[in-house]
Short mmCIF file of C-alpha atoms and ligand atoms in Angstrom, two decimals:
data_model
loop_
_atom_site.label_atom_id
_atom_site.label_comp_id
_atom_site.label_asym_id
_atom_site.label_seq_id
_atom_site.Cartn_x
_atom_site.Cartn_y
_atom_site.Cartn_z
CA MET A 1 -113.51 186.27 98.83
CA THR A 2 -114.97 186.15 102.27
CA GLN A 3 -113.23 188.62 104.99
CA ALA A 4 -111.41 186.94 107.35
CA ILE A 5 -112.22 187.34 111.15
CA ARG A 6 -110.34 190.18 113.07
CA THR A 7 -109.72 189.19 116.61
CA ARG A 8 -110.22 192.70 119.11
CA ASN A 9 -108.36 192.67 122.37
CA ARG A 10 -107.14 189.73 124.42
CA SER A 11 -107.09 191.28 127.98
CA HIS A 12 -109.36 188.93 129.44
CA SER A 13 -106.68 185.99 127.96
CA GLN A 14 -103.88 188.15 129.37
CA GLU A 15 -105.25 188.41 133.31
CA TRP A 16 -106.43 184.54 133.01
CA PHE A 17 -102.66 183.58 132.26
CA GLU A 18 -101.40 186.01 134.78
CA ARG A 19 -103.42 184.00 137.16
CA ALA A 20 -102.63 180.94 136.01
CA GLN A 21 -98.93 181.70 136.95
CA GLN A 22 -100.12 181.39 141.00
CA SER A 23 -100.87 177.56 140.23
CA LEU A 24 -99.56 175.94 137.06
CA VAL A 25 -96.29 175.85 135.98
CA GLU A 26 -95.84 178.12 133.15
CA GLY A 27 -99.50 179.08 133.82
CA VAL A 28 -100.44 175.75 131.30
CA ASN A 29 -100.34 172.04 131.41
CA SER A 30 -98.00 170.85 128.57
CA PRO A 31 -95.10 173.18 127.43
CA SER A 32 -96.47 172.93 124.20
CA ARG A 33 -99.38 175.32 125.04
CA GLY A 34 -97.19 177.96 126.97
CA ALA A 35 -95.60 181.41 126.43
CA ALA A 36 -92.81 179.51 124.65
CA VAL A 37 -94.96 178.73 122.23
CA TYR A 38 -97.71 181.44 121.99
CA SER A 39 -96.04 184.93 122.50
CA PRO A 40 -96.43 187.10 124.46
CA ALA A 41 -99.20 184.51 126.23
CA PRO A 42 -101.31 182.04 125.05
CA ILE A 43 -104.76 182.54 123.80
CA ILE A 44 -107.36 181.16 127.03
CA LEU A 45 -109.89 179.23 124.89
CA GLU A 46 -113.66 179.05 126.53
CA ARG A 47 -115.50 176.95 123.73
CA GLY A 48 -115.56 175.38 120.69
CA HIS A 49 -118.69 174.53 118.23
CA ARG A 50 -117.99 172.42 115.01
CA SER A 51 -115.08 173.95 113.06
CA ARG A 52 -114.72 177.35 115.69
CA VAL A 53 -113.33 178.12 119.00
CA TRP A 54 -114.06 181.38 121.12
CA ASP A 55 -111.49 182.53 123.67
CA ALA A 56 -112.15 184.41 126.86
CA ASP A 57 -112.38 187.63 125.30
CA GLY A 58 -115.32 186.36 123.13
CA ASN A 59 -112.83 186.40 119.63
CA GLU A 60 -114.12 183.71 117.35
CA TYR A 61 -111.59 181.97 115.24
CA VAL A 62 -111.73 178.98 112.97
CA ASP A 63 -109.80 176.08 114.54
CA PHE A 64 -107.22 174.11 112.36
CA MET A 65 -105.66 172.61 115.32
CA MET A 66 -107.93 170.80 116.68
CA SER A 67 -106.73 169.50 119.54
CA PHE A 68 -103.74 167.98 118.10
CA GLY A 69 -105.79 166.16 115.81
CA ALA A 70 -107.91 164.62 118.52
CA LEU A 71 -111.08 166.34 117.29
CA ILE A 72 -111.29 164.18 113.92
CA GLN A 73 -115.59 165.23 114.37
CA GLY A 74 -114.73 168.77 115.10
CA HIS A 75 -115.97 170.44 118.57
CA ALA A 76 -119.20 169.18 120.37
CA HIS A 77 -120.58 166.91 117.57
CA PRO A 78 -124.39 166.66 118.24
CA THR A 79 -124.07 163.01 117.99
CA LEU A 80 -120.95 162.87 120.53
CA ILE A 81 -123.05 164.83 123.06
CA GLU A 82 -125.91 162.25 123.01
CA ALA A 83 -123.38 159.94 123.31
CA VAL A 84 -121.53 161.34 126.37
CA THR A 85 -124.77 162.52 128.20
CA ASP A 86 -126.46 158.90 127.80
CA ALA A 87 -123.55 157.34 128.70
CA MET A 88 -123.32 159.69 132.11
CA ALA A 89 -126.65 159.21 132.75
CA GLY A 90 -125.99 155.19 133.36
CA GLY A 91 -122.53 155.86 135.03
CA SER A 92 -119.00 157.27 133.91
CA HIS A 93 -116.95 154.01 134.54
CA PHE A 94 -116.81 151.23 136.32
CA ALA A 95 -113.31 149.75 136.16
CA ALA A 96 -115.34 146.53 135.35
CA ALA A 97 -116.05 144.44 132.06
CA THR A 98 -118.56 146.72 130.47
CA SER A 99 -120.98 146.25 127.07
CA ALA A 100 -119.37 149.71 126.04
CA GLU A 101 -115.81 148.35 125.48
CA ILE A 102 -116.89 145.19 123.71
CA GLU A 103 -118.58 147.21 121.12
CA ALA A 104 -115.72 149.92 120.99
CA ALA A 105 -113.28 146.72 120.11
CA GLU A 106 -115.61 145.60 117.58
CA ARG A 107 -116.12 148.52 115.39
CA PHE A 108 -112.23 149.20 115.80
CA ARG A 109 -111.41 145.41 114.64
CA ARG A 110 -113.75 146.40 111.54
CA MET A 111 -112.40 149.05 110.10
CA VAL A 112 -108.02 148.14 111.43
CA PRO A 113 -106.34 145.79 108.86
CA SER A 114 -103.97 144.18 111.40
CA ALA A 115 -106.36 144.20 114.32
CA GLU A 116 -107.09 140.74 115.29
CA VAL A 117 -107.53 142.23 118.99
CA VAL A 118 -107.42 145.18 120.26
CA ARG A 119 -106.21 146.57 123.87
CA PHE A 120 -107.38 150.25 125.10
CA THR A 121 -105.27 152.48 127.02
CA ASN A 122 -105.77 156.43 127.81
CA THR A 123 -103.58 157.90 125.92
CA GLY A 124 -101.06 157.19 123.24
CA SER A 125 -97.91 157.73 125.36
CA GLU A 126 -99.70 154.68 127.39
CA ALA A 127 -100.20 152.51 123.90
CA THR A 128 -96.62 152.81 122.62
CA MET A 129 -95.17 151.82 126.07
CA LEU A 130 -97.24 148.86 126.41
CA ALA A 131 -96.46 148.20 122.37
CA LEU A 132 -92.86 147.82 123.44
CA ARG A 133 -93.04 145.87 126.36
CA LEU A 134 -95.30 143.47 124.38
CA ALA A 135 -92.54 143.48 121.84
CA ARG A 136 -89.69 142.77 124.26
CA ALA A 137 -91.80 139.76 125.93
CA HIS A 138 -92.62 138.33 122.54
CA THR A 139 -88.68 138.18 121.21
CA GLY A 140 -87.14 138.06 124.14
CA ARG A 141 -84.78 140.83 122.93
CA ARG A 142 -83.90 144.27 125.09
CA LYS A 143 -82.80 146.72 122.34
CA PHE A 144 -85.39 148.64 119.80
CA LEU A 145 -84.84 151.34 117.08
CA LYS A 146 -86.40 154.45 116.73
CA PHE A 147 -85.92 157.26 114.54
CA GLU A 148 -84.42 160.80 114.53
CA GLY A 149 -87.31 163.13 114.91
CA HIS A 150 -90.15 160.72 115.91
CA TYR A 151 -91.99 161.41 118.54
CA HIS A 152 -93.77 158.45 120.32
CA GLY A 153 -94.89 159.90 123.58
CA TRP A 154 -92.96 160.90 126.71
CA TYR A 155 -92.32 157.42 128.14
CA ASP A 156 -88.48 157.52 129.11
CA PRO A 157 -86.94 155.32 126.13
CA PHE A 158 -88.53 157.11 123.41
CA LEU A 159 -87.47 160.32 124.59
CA LEU A 160 -84.20 160.32 122.37
CA ASN A 161 -84.07 163.09 119.43
CA ALA A 162 -87.58 163.58 119.10
CA HIS A 163 -86.80 167.30 119.35
CA SER A 164 -85.26 169.33 116.44
CA HIS A 165 -81.64 170.85 116.95
CA PRO A 166 -79.42 172.86 115.01
CA PRO A 167 -77.81 170.92 112.32
CA GLU A 168 -74.09 171.29 113.67
CA GLN A 169 -75.45 168.83 116.64
CA LEU A 170 -76.92 166.47 114.73
CA GLY A 171 -73.91 164.20 113.88
CA SER A 172 -73.17 162.16 111.02
CA VAL A 173 -76.09 160.31 109.08
CA GLU A 174 -74.01 157.11 109.88
CA ASN A 175 -73.64 158.06 113.56
CA PRO A 176 -76.51 160.35 114.67
CA ALA A 177 -75.97 161.92 117.67
CA ARG A 178 -78.10 160.76 120.65
CA ILE A 179 -79.77 164.04 122.38
CA PRO A 180 -82.28 163.60 125.00
CA ASP A 181 -85.15 165.38 124.83
CA SER A 182 -85.90 165.66 128.69
CA ALA A 183 -83.62 165.85 131.88
CA GLY A 184 -84.57 163.46 134.56
CA ILE A 185 -83.98 160.21 132.56
CA PRO A 186 -80.83 157.96 133.58
CA PRO A 187 -78.30 157.08 130.59
CA SER A 188 -78.58 153.83 130.89
CA THR A 189 -82.42 153.83 129.55
CA PHE A 190 -80.75 154.71 126.05
CA VAL A 191 -78.57 151.65 125.77
CA ASP A 192 -81.22 149.80 124.40
CA VAL A 193 -82.42 152.46 121.76
CA VAL A 194 -80.46 152.41 118.24
CA LEU A 195 -81.41 155.34 116.73
CA ALA A 196 -81.59 156.01 112.94
CA PRO A 197 -82.16 158.70 110.32
CA TRP A 198 -86.00 158.16 108.72
CA ASN A 199 -86.61 157.73 105.25
CA ASP A 200 -83.40 156.44 104.08
CA VAL A 201 -83.12 152.74 102.84
CA ASN A 202 -79.39 152.49 102.93
CA SER A 203 -78.93 153.67 106.33
CA LEU A 204 -81.77 151.36 107.69
CA GLU A 205 -80.41 148.32 105.56
CA GLN A 206 -76.98 149.26 107.56
CA VAL A 207 -78.43 149.47 111.07
CA ILE A 208 -80.54 146.25 110.72
CA ARG A 209 -77.48 144.44 109.59
CA LEU A 210 -75.75 145.76 112.50
CA HIS A 211 -78.17 144.95 115.26
CA GLY A 212 -81.17 143.43 113.54
CA LYS A 213 -80.73 140.49 115.68
CA GLU A 214 -80.86 142.17 118.78
CA LEU A 215 -84.16 144.29 118.08
CA ALA A 216 -86.99 143.60 119.44
CA ALA A 217 -88.79 146.12 117.46
CA VAL A 218 -88.64 148.96 114.85
CA ILE A 219 -90.79 151.68 115.61
CA THR A 220 -92.00 154.03 113.27
CA GLU A 221 -94.54 156.67 112.38
CA PRO A 222 -95.70 156.14 108.91
CA ILE A 223 -95.93 159.97 108.56
CA MET A 224 -93.53 162.03 109.98
CA ALA A 225 -95.90 163.90 112.09
CA ASN A 226 -94.00 165.93 114.47
CA MET A 227 -91.76 167.67 112.20
CA GLY A 228 -94.58 169.07 110.64
CA CYS A 229 -95.84 166.64 107.95
CA ILE A 230 -93.24 164.39 106.25
CA LEU A 231 -93.98 161.86 103.54
CA PRO A 232 -92.50 158.29 103.14
CA ASP A 233 -90.61 157.64 100.12
CA ASP A 234 -92.14 155.03 97.97
CA GLY A 235 -91.47 151.81 99.17
CA TYR A 236 -89.47 152.70 102.21
CA LEU A 237 -92.44 151.47 104.69
CA GLN A 238 -92.28 148.19 102.74
CA ARG A 239 -88.63 147.89 102.66
CA MET A 240 -89.06 148.51 106.32
CA ARG A 241 -91.44 145.47 106.87
CA GLU A 242 -89.33 143.12 104.44
CA LEU A 243 -86.36 144.06 106.72
CA THR A 244 -87.65 143.66 110.34
CA HIS A 245 -89.74 140.13 109.18
CA ASP A 246 -86.02 139.06 108.12
CA CYS A 247 -84.45 140.00 111.36
CA GLY A 248 -87.15 138.97 113.42
CA ALA A 249 -88.06 142.10 115.11
CA LEU A 250 -91.21 143.74 115.22
CA LEU A 251 -92.48 146.29 113.21
CA ILE A 252 -94.39 148.75 115.87
CA LEU A 253 -96.49 151.66 113.37
CA ASP A 254 -97.20 154.14 115.62
CA GLU A 255 -100.55 155.52 114.38
CA VAL A 256 -101.61 157.84 116.92
CA VAL A 257 -101.72 160.67 114.42
CA THR A 258 -102.52 158.99 111.43
CA GLY A 259 -105.14 156.07 112.73
CA PHE A 260 -108.66 156.97 111.63
CA ARG A 261 -107.38 160.01 109.50
CA TYR A 262 -106.08 158.85 106.30
CA ALA A 263 -108.39 155.95 106.03
CA PRO A 264 -110.73 154.11 108.13
CA GLY A 265 -107.57 151.66 108.84
CA GLY A 266 -105.28 154.56 108.85
CA CYS A 267 -102.04 154.41 107.13
CA GLN A 268 -101.36 150.49 107.20
CA GLU A 269 -104.66 150.69 105.12
CA TYR A 270 -103.27 153.60 102.89
CA TYR A 271 -99.94 152.52 102.40
CA ARG A 272 -100.74 148.76 102.10
CA VAL A 273 -97.95 147.77 105.07
CA GLU A 274 -98.97 145.03 107.73
CA PRO A 275 -97.48 146.21 111.26
CA ASP A 276 -97.12 143.49 113.89
CA LEU A 277 -98.44 145.81 116.26
CA SER A 278 -100.05 149.17 115.68
CA THR A 279 -100.73 151.81 118.16
CA PHE A 280 -103.66 154.47 118.32
CA GLY A 281 -105.15 157.44 120.00
CA LYS A 282 -106.20 161.31 119.22
CA ALA A 283 -108.76 160.71 116.36
CA LEU A 284 -109.94 157.54 118.06
CA GLY A 285 -111.36 159.02 120.78
CA ALA A 286 -112.64 162.36 119.07
CA GLY A 287 -111.27 164.38 121.90
CA PHE A 288 -111.65 162.35 124.60
CA PRO A 289 -108.61 160.65 126.18
CA VAL A 290 -108.11 157.30 124.71
CA GLY A 291 -105.12 155.03 123.08
CA ALA A 292 -105.13 151.23 121.82
CA VAL A 293 -102.60 148.58 120.75
CA ALA A 294 -103.60 146.35 117.99
CA GLY A 295 -102.45 142.96 116.56
CA PRO A 296 -102.61 139.37 116.55
CA ARG A 297 -103.55 137.42 119.18
CA SER A 298 -100.27 135.68 119.42
CA ILE A 299 -98.63 138.70 120.43
CA LEU A 300 -101.29 140.43 122.87
CA GLU A 301 -102.29 137.60 124.34
CA ARG A 302 -99.18 137.72 126.25
CA MET A 303 -101.34 140.07 128.45
CA ARG A 304 -103.60 137.32 129.60
CA TRP A 305 -103.17 136.59 133.32
CA SER A 306 -100.30 134.32 133.89
CA ASP A 307 -96.95 134.04 135.93
CA ASN A 308 -95.07 135.75 132.90
CA MET A 309 -97.30 137.87 131.75
CA VAL A 310 -97.14 141.72 130.28
CA LEU A 311 -98.55 143.60 132.68
CA HIS A 312 -100.89 146.02 131.83
CA TYR A 313 -103.10 147.84 134.50
CA GLY A 314 -104.83 150.74 134.62
CA THR A 315 -107.98 152.13 136.68
CA PHE A 316 -109.34 154.34 133.28
CA ASN A 317 -108.63 151.47 130.63
CA GLY A 318 -111.99 151.12 128.52
CA HIS A 319 -113.25 154.22 130.76
CA ARG A 320 -117.04 153.68 130.09
CA LEU A 321 -117.99 157.23 128.93
CA THR A 322 -114.67 157.26 126.43
CA MET A 323 -115.59 153.45 125.00
CA LYS A 324 -119.53 154.87 124.17
CA VAL A 325 -117.58 158.10 122.23
CA VAL A 326 -115.34 156.09 120.57
CA ALA A 327 -118.24 153.88 119.03
CA ALA A 328 -120.00 156.53 118.01
CA ASN A 329 -117.12 158.24 116.41
CA LEU A 330 -116.14 155.10 114.72
CA ASP A 331 -119.62 154.46 113.49
CA MET A 332 -119.59 158.06 111.94
CA LEU A 333 -115.92 157.83 110.67
CA ALA A 334 -117.06 154.13 108.57
CA ALA A 335 -120.09 156.06 107.03
CA GLU A 336 -119.43 156.52 103.30
CA ASP A 337 -118.75 159.62 102.36
CA THR A 338 -116.33 160.58 105.14
CA TYR A 339 -112.88 160.30 104.07
CA ARG A 340 -113.65 161.75 100.50
CA LYS A 341 -115.09 164.69 102.42
CA LEU A 342 -112.09 164.92 104.27
CA TYR A 343 -109.69 164.89 101.85
CA GLY A 344 -112.10 167.09 99.91
CA THR A 345 -111.62 169.96 102.54
CA GLY A 346 -108.01 169.02 102.87
CA ASN A 347 -106.89 169.31 99.42
CA ALA A 348 -108.85 172.74 98.66
CA ALA A 349 -107.02 173.90 101.90
CA ILE A 350 -103.57 172.88 100.57
CA THR A 351 -104.12 173.68 96.75
CA GLY A 352 -105.33 177.33 97.96
CA LEU A 353 -102.24 177.93 100.39
CA ARG A 354 -99.95 176.94 97.86
CA GLN A 355 -101.60 179.44 95.28
CA VAL A 356 -101.45 182.07 97.93
CA PHE A 357 -97.79 181.81 98.63
CA GLN A 358 -97.24 181.50 94.74
CA ARG A 359 -99.06 185.05 94.27
CA ARG A 360 -97.62 186.67 96.82
CA GLY A 361 -93.91 185.57 96.11
CA VAL A 362 -93.32 183.79 99.36
CA ARG A 363 -91.06 181.23 99.34
CA ALA A 364 -93.28 178.26 101.37
CA ILE A 365 -94.28 174.84 100.33
CA VAL A 366 -97.53 172.52 101.78
CA GLN A 367 -96.55 169.40 102.40
CA GLY A 368 -98.86 166.62 103.03
CA PHE A 369 -102.39 165.62 101.54
CA GLY A 370 -105.86 165.49 102.62
CA PRO A 371 -106.67 165.70 106.30
CA MET A 372 -103.23 166.63 107.28
CA PHE A 373 -100.38 169.13 105.89
CA GLN A 374 -97.51 171.61 107.55
CA ILE A 375 -96.30 174.64 105.67
CA TYR A 376 -92.67 175.31 105.75
CA PHE A 377 -90.77 178.41 104.72
CA THR A 378 -87.87 177.17 103.09
CA GLU A 379 -86.10 177.31 100.02
CA ARG A 380 -86.09 173.77 99.37
CA VAL A 381 -88.94 171.99 97.23
CA ALA A 382 -89.57 169.51 99.69
CA ILE A 383 -88.63 168.32 103.38
CA HIS A 384 -87.78 165.02 103.61
CA ASP A 385 -86.43 164.31 107.10
CA TYR A 386 -85.25 165.48 110.02
CA ARG A 387 -82.09 166.70 108.93
CA ASP A 388 -83.78 168.59 106.41
CA TYR A 389 -86.09 170.06 108.83
CA CYS A 390 -83.42 171.12 111.00
CA THR A 391 -81.51 172.53 108.44
CA TYR A 392 -83.75 174.15 105.49
CA VAL A 393 -87.11 175.14 108.13
CA ASP A 394 -87.62 178.73 109.04
CA ALA A 395 -89.78 177.63 111.90
CA LYS A 396 -89.45 181.38 113.17
CA ARG A 397 -91.08 182.50 110.17
CA TYR A 398 -93.29 180.25 110.46
CA SER A 399 -94.36 181.18 114.10
CA LYS A 400 -94.53 184.98 112.91
CA PHE A 401 -96.83 184.04 110.33
CA VAL A 402 -99.24 181.65 112.47
CA HIS A 403 -98.83 184.52 115.23
CA GLN A 404 -100.30 186.81 112.32
CA LEU A 405 -103.02 184.27 111.55
CA LEU A 406 -104.44 183.99 115.34
CA ASP A 407 -105.14 188.05 114.99
CA LEU A 408 -107.12 186.83 112.05
CA GLY A 409 -109.31 184.82 113.53
CA ILE A 410 -107.33 181.25 112.84
CA TYR A 411 -106.49 179.32 115.19
CA MET A 412 -103.01 177.28 114.72
CA THR A 413 -100.44 176.37 117.25
CA PRO A 414 -96.89 178.26 116.12
CA SER A 415 -94.95 175.33 116.68
CA ASN A 416 -93.74 174.23 113.13
CA GLY A 417 -93.22 170.53 114.67
CA LEU A 418 -96.80 169.81 114.42
CA HIS A 419 -99.49 170.19 111.56
CA TRP A 420 -102.68 171.41 110.14
CA ILE A 421 -105.72 168.98 110.75
CA ILE A 422 -109.02 169.17 108.87
CA SER A 423 -112.18 167.80 110.91
CA THR A 424 -115.06 166.52 109.37
CA ALA A 425 -116.84 169.90 110.62
CA HIS A 426 -114.51 171.89 108.23
CA THR A 427 -116.37 173.49 105.52
CA HIS A 428 -115.35 175.12 102.52
CA ALA A 429 -116.50 178.58 103.59
CA ASP A 430 -113.95 177.78 106.31
CA ILE A 431 -111.12 177.12 103.97
CA GLU A 432 -111.79 180.87 102.14
CA LEU A 433 -111.45 182.06 105.86
CA LEU A 434 -108.03 180.39 106.04
CA LEU A 435 -107.00 181.68 102.29
CA ASP A 436 -107.83 185.09 102.74
CA ALA A 437 -106.18 185.40 106.26
CA ALA A 438 -102.89 183.59 104.82
CA ASP A 439 -102.84 186.31 101.74
CA GLN A 440 -103.29 189.06 104.43
CA ALA A 441 -100.48 187.38 106.86
CA CYS A 442 -97.96 187.29 103.65
CA SER A 443 -97.45 191.06 104.28
CA VAL A 444 -95.83 190.70 107.53
CA LEU A 445 -93.48 188.15 105.80
CA ALA A 446 -92.75 190.67 103.00
C1 PLP B 1 -96.79 159.91 117.05
C2 PLP B 1 -97.17 159.69 118.49
N1 PLP B 1 -97.31 159.02 118.98
C3 PLP B 1 -97.76 158.78 120.14
C4 PLP B 1 -98.29 160.14 121.06
C5 PLP B 1 -98.52 160.40 122.45
O1 PLP B 1 -99.79 160.67 122.81
P1 PLP B 1 -100.11 161.23 123.74
O2 PLP B 1 -100.13 162.53 123.66
O3 PLP B 1 -101.81 160.54 123.35
O4 PLP B 1 -99.97 160.43 124.78
C6 PLP B 1 -98.03 161.24 120.16
C7 PLP B 1 -98.52 162.67 120.74
O5 PLP B 1 -98.61 163.77 120.07
C8 PLP B 1 -97.79 161.34 118.91
O6 PLP B 1 -97.42 162.39 117.78
#
């Protein structure tokens, strides 16, 4: 077996992080990157190439976080470097109509089954925000349903029960406790939010019976990706489709994580479910900030200029340089064999990790398939929903395990709520390094 890459010291990272305290809150630009997650301090990353990253001390890591899934082609893919360099030479952005955005949109439509038309945003958060506004305008209804443990970005009304909490705080399945994820949001924001447990057909039927006629939309992640990686039960998404159709609420499939990952057309293609609207981000931009809302002309046309239009402005919408990257990225993803390779590498990692835990007698499961998965330290055979995650997953043990992996040259966030990402840049040699490091890291769990 290949020997894991051992990191040496992190003194330069420490120095940078101390310096960062003067200028940045917590020394970072997002709480998920700081010392609350990485102990005692985050590793300052300086460079990336294909599946590898290097920190400020020159330590090398195989990266399995891949910018929270954005880097589907790995770091610094030569085709994308060329696309960016050529585009930049002609001007980064005009905030005007361009052929670049048309070419990106054409490729997008060819790949995503439900995309009659598409509107590009700059982030996944902007995409979900816009989808909700469109749904409200289209239906003339105010309320929407979101599920416990689903994250749809940091827009106010979505920030309810997106984080995990101790089980005793969750309330009952019939009447879940409503826990805001952020200070600074007026309680009135949540008046229009109906909250329900996910992956539970009975409670979905019940909540639709009670509120269906008032709902503008039901928004769901097709695979629950912000409590690790939790798959929908067979038929669950299809039943959600039927129920939303019957009550006149739009089904918004939030494919910000799953889009272009599980299939060229995302989970809507994989699970054969047709949403009214779907949202994208992350893998779409291969590392560049972009999001998208896709759907039928009859809904998206609400944004057409008129007295009663749905407003969506943005200086950087359809950013020229980003659109060039999107087009080049989608061309690579559309190539034959891309997904077979992603699945092959990912499934090798999943099978290998399961074998490591079994061999080392560690009670852990690896959930997911192909290009995305998560490890749960648990006595359970599966984690089925948010409540299972809050009750049965040992997130501290996971953090300890991942910190050990970081010392062994594997880069991953110690946050159990995220997930391992396989990019087209990962090789079977990378997986061997991971498995060897995982084997060694099991020693700290004994
Ligand atoms: C399912 C889902 N939707 C939306 C978002 C928000 O995307 P962004 O971080 O690009 O704003 C995220 C981010 O992690 C996400 O996981």
